[in-house]
Tab-separated table of C-alpha atoms in Angstrom:
chain	number	residue	atom	x	y	z
A	15	MET	CA	88.616	106.008	111.431
A	16	LYS	CA	88.431	108.805	108.929
A	17	LEU	CA	87.545	107.943	105.295
A	18	HIS	CA	88.887	109.950	102.411
A	19	TYR	CA	87.532	109.959	98.949
A	20	PHE	CA	89.238	111.947	96.218
A	21	HIS	CA	86.795	114.191	94.405
A	22	GLY	CA	88.001	115.767	91.243
A	23	ARG	CA	86.524	117.559	88.312
A	24	GLY	CA	85.698	115.837	85.130
A	25	PRO	CA	87.015	112.557	83.827
A	26	LEU	CA	90.113	111.314	85.388
A	27	ARG	CA	92.519	109.054	83.385
A	28	ASP	CA	95.839	109.755	85.279
A	29	LEU	CA	96.586	110.895	88.776
A	30	VAL	CA	100.005	111.769	90.428
A	31	MET	CA	100.200	111.661	94.190
A	32	LEU	CA	103.238	112.734	96.232
A	33	GLN	CA	104.423	112.231	99.714
A	34	GLY	CA	107.898	113.704	100.311
A	35	ASN	CA	110.117	112.206	97.575
A	36	GLN	CA	107.708	109.167	97.059
A	37	ARG	CA	105.515	109.203	93.985
A	38	ILE	CA	102.380	107.161	93.058
A	39	GLU	CA	100.905	107.233	89.636
A	40	LEU	CA	97.439	105.863	88.900
A	41	HIS	CA	96.544	105.270	85.330
A	42	ILE	CA	93.277	104.186	83.568
A	43	ARG	CA	93.973	102.443	80.354
A	44	PRO	CA	91.901	100.621	77.655
A	45	VAL	CA	92.743	96.897	77.733
A	46	GLY	CA	90.860	95.679	74.615
A	47	ASP	CA	87.334	94.709	73.729
A	48	GLY	CA	86.002	97.931	75.269
A	49	LEU	CA	87.316	97.063	78.709
A	50	TRP	CA	89.286	99.260	81.061
A	51	GLY	CA	91.908	98.609	83.558
A	52	LEU	CA	93.817	100.417	86.399
A	53	VAL	CA	97.592	100.373	86.790
A	54	ALA	CA	99.241	101.909	89.878
A	55	LEU	CA	102.965	102.538	90.008
A	56	ALA	CA	105.033	103.700	93.031
A	57	GLY	CA	108.575	104.719	93.490
A	58	PRO	CA	110.954	107.623	94.134
A	59	ASP	CA	109.836	111.023	92.672
A	60	GLN	CA	112.972	111.312	90.550
A	61	GLY	CA	113.507	107.629	89.628
A	62	ARG	CA	111.939	104.538	88.179
A	63	PRO	CA	108.940	102.782	89.619
A	64	ASP	CA	109.747	100.008	92.130
A	65	GLY	CA	106.231	98.856	92.921
A	66	GLN	CA	103.181	98.064	90.816
A	67	PHE	CA	99.753	96.611	90.735
A	68	CYS	CA	97.102	96.153	88.151
A	69	ARG	CA	93.233	95.884	88.634
A	70	GLY	CA	90.413	95.113	86.274
A	71	PRO	CA	89.081	94.849	83.664
A	72	TRP	CA	85.928	96.810	83.996
A	73	LYS	CA	83.186	97.285	81.368
A	74	THR	CA	83.270	101.087	81.661
A	75	GLN	CA	85.651	103.822	82.076
A	76	ALA	CA	83.483	105.267	84.766
A	77	ARG	CA	83.893	102.144	86.939
A	78	ALA	CA	87.638	102.193	86.603
A	79	GLU	CA	87.642	105.888	87.483
A	80	SER	CA	85.583	105.092	90.545
A	81	VAL	CA	88.246	102.568	91.709
A	82	LEU	CA	90.948	105.118	90.941
A	83	ARG	CA	89.317	107.754	93.084
A	84	SER	CA	88.767	105.238	95.907
A	85	ILE	CA	92.490	104.275	95.883
A	86	ALA	CA	93.406	108.037	95.736
A	87	GLY	CA	91.255	108.589	98.813
A	88	THR	CA	93.002	105.697	100.705
A	89	MET	CA	96.409	107.139	99.794
A	90	MET	CA	95.297	110.596	101.044
A	91	GLY	CA	94.566	108.936	104.292
A	92	LYS	CA	98.153	107.753	104.376
A	93	GLY	CA	99.512	111.290	103.819
A	94	TYR	CA	99.881	111.427	99.989
A	95	GLU	CA	98.757	114.671	98.280
A	96	PRO	CA	96.980	114.472	94.922
A	97	CYS	CA	98.662	116.584	92.211
A	98	PRO	CA	96.156	116.370	89.334
A	99	GLY	CA	98.016	118.966	87.345
A	100	ASP	CA	101.406	117.143	87.625
A	101	TYR	CA	102.857	115.417	84.479
A	102	VAL	CA	102.839	111.653	84.616
A	103	VAL	CA	106.276	110.188	83.772
A	104	TRP	CA	105.572	106.472	83.927
A	105	SER	CA	102.849	106.332	81.275
A	106	VAL	CA	104.852	103.872	78.895
A	107	THR	CA	105.255	101.472	81.721
A	108	ALA	CA	101.661	101.768	82.646
A	109	GLN	CA	100.698	101.010	79.054
A	110	ARG	CA	102.800	97.950	78.883
A	111	LEU	CA	101.386	96.624	82.201
A	112	ALA	CA	97.733	97.418	81.139
A	113	ARG	CA	98.167	94.938	78.251
A	114	THR	CA	98.552	92.129	80.877
A	115	ILE	CA	95.141	92.909	82.593
A	116	GLY	CA	92.526	90.158	82.061
A	117	VAL	CA	94.968	87.987	80.156
A	118	THR	CA	95.472	84.501	81.662
A	119	ASP	CA	98.924	82.770	81.672
A	120	THR	CA	97.813	80.220	79.025
A	121	GLU	CA	96.519	83.144	76.760
A	122	ALA	CA	99.726	84.920	77.168
A	123	SER	CA	101.840	81.931	76.268
A	124	ALA	CA	99.537	81.202	73.313
A	125	LYS	CA	100.244	84.633	71.898
A	126	HIS	CA	104.017	83.989	71.899
A	127	ASP	CA	103.813	80.451	70.255
A	128	THR	CA	104.790	80.423	66.645
A	129	ASP	CA	103.046	78.082	64.335
A	130	PRO	CA	105.146	77.194	61.311
A	131	ASP	CA	102.067	76.044	59.326
A	132	PRO	CA	99.171	78.518	59.854
A	133	PHE	CA	96.799	76.505	57.816
A	134	GLU	CA	94.907	73.491	59.182
A	135	PRO	CA	94.788	70.440	56.977
A	136	LEU	CA	91.531	69.590	55.249
A	137	ALA	CA	89.857	66.422	56.517
C-alpha cells in the first residue's frame, strides 16, 4: 500500500483536484467562534457539484489544513491531480455548507423560529 500526502507551499485554504472531467474542490472556511471547518465538493468539471461532505470544527486553521492535505493525498492515490493554481468555482456553495458545521439540528431549528414577543415577562 502506497501512502500519498499532499505537500504544498504556504497556507492552503482552497485546493482543486482533477481526474479527467471530474473535479474535487477542498475548502477551509471559518465557521464561527474562531473555529475552522473543511468542505469538500465533487462533481463534473464543467457543472455543479453532485457530492459533498463537511468535517470539523477545529480550533486552528492549521489543523483544518492538515486534514485537507491528508484528504488530498488520499485522492492523489486514487488518480486525482492537485491543481493548486486552478480557480475554485464552487466557493459560494462551500461557504453555505460551512455554516452548518458544528450546528446541531436543534440549534438550526432554533435559529429559524420566530418569537413574536422578544421580551420575557418580569416575575
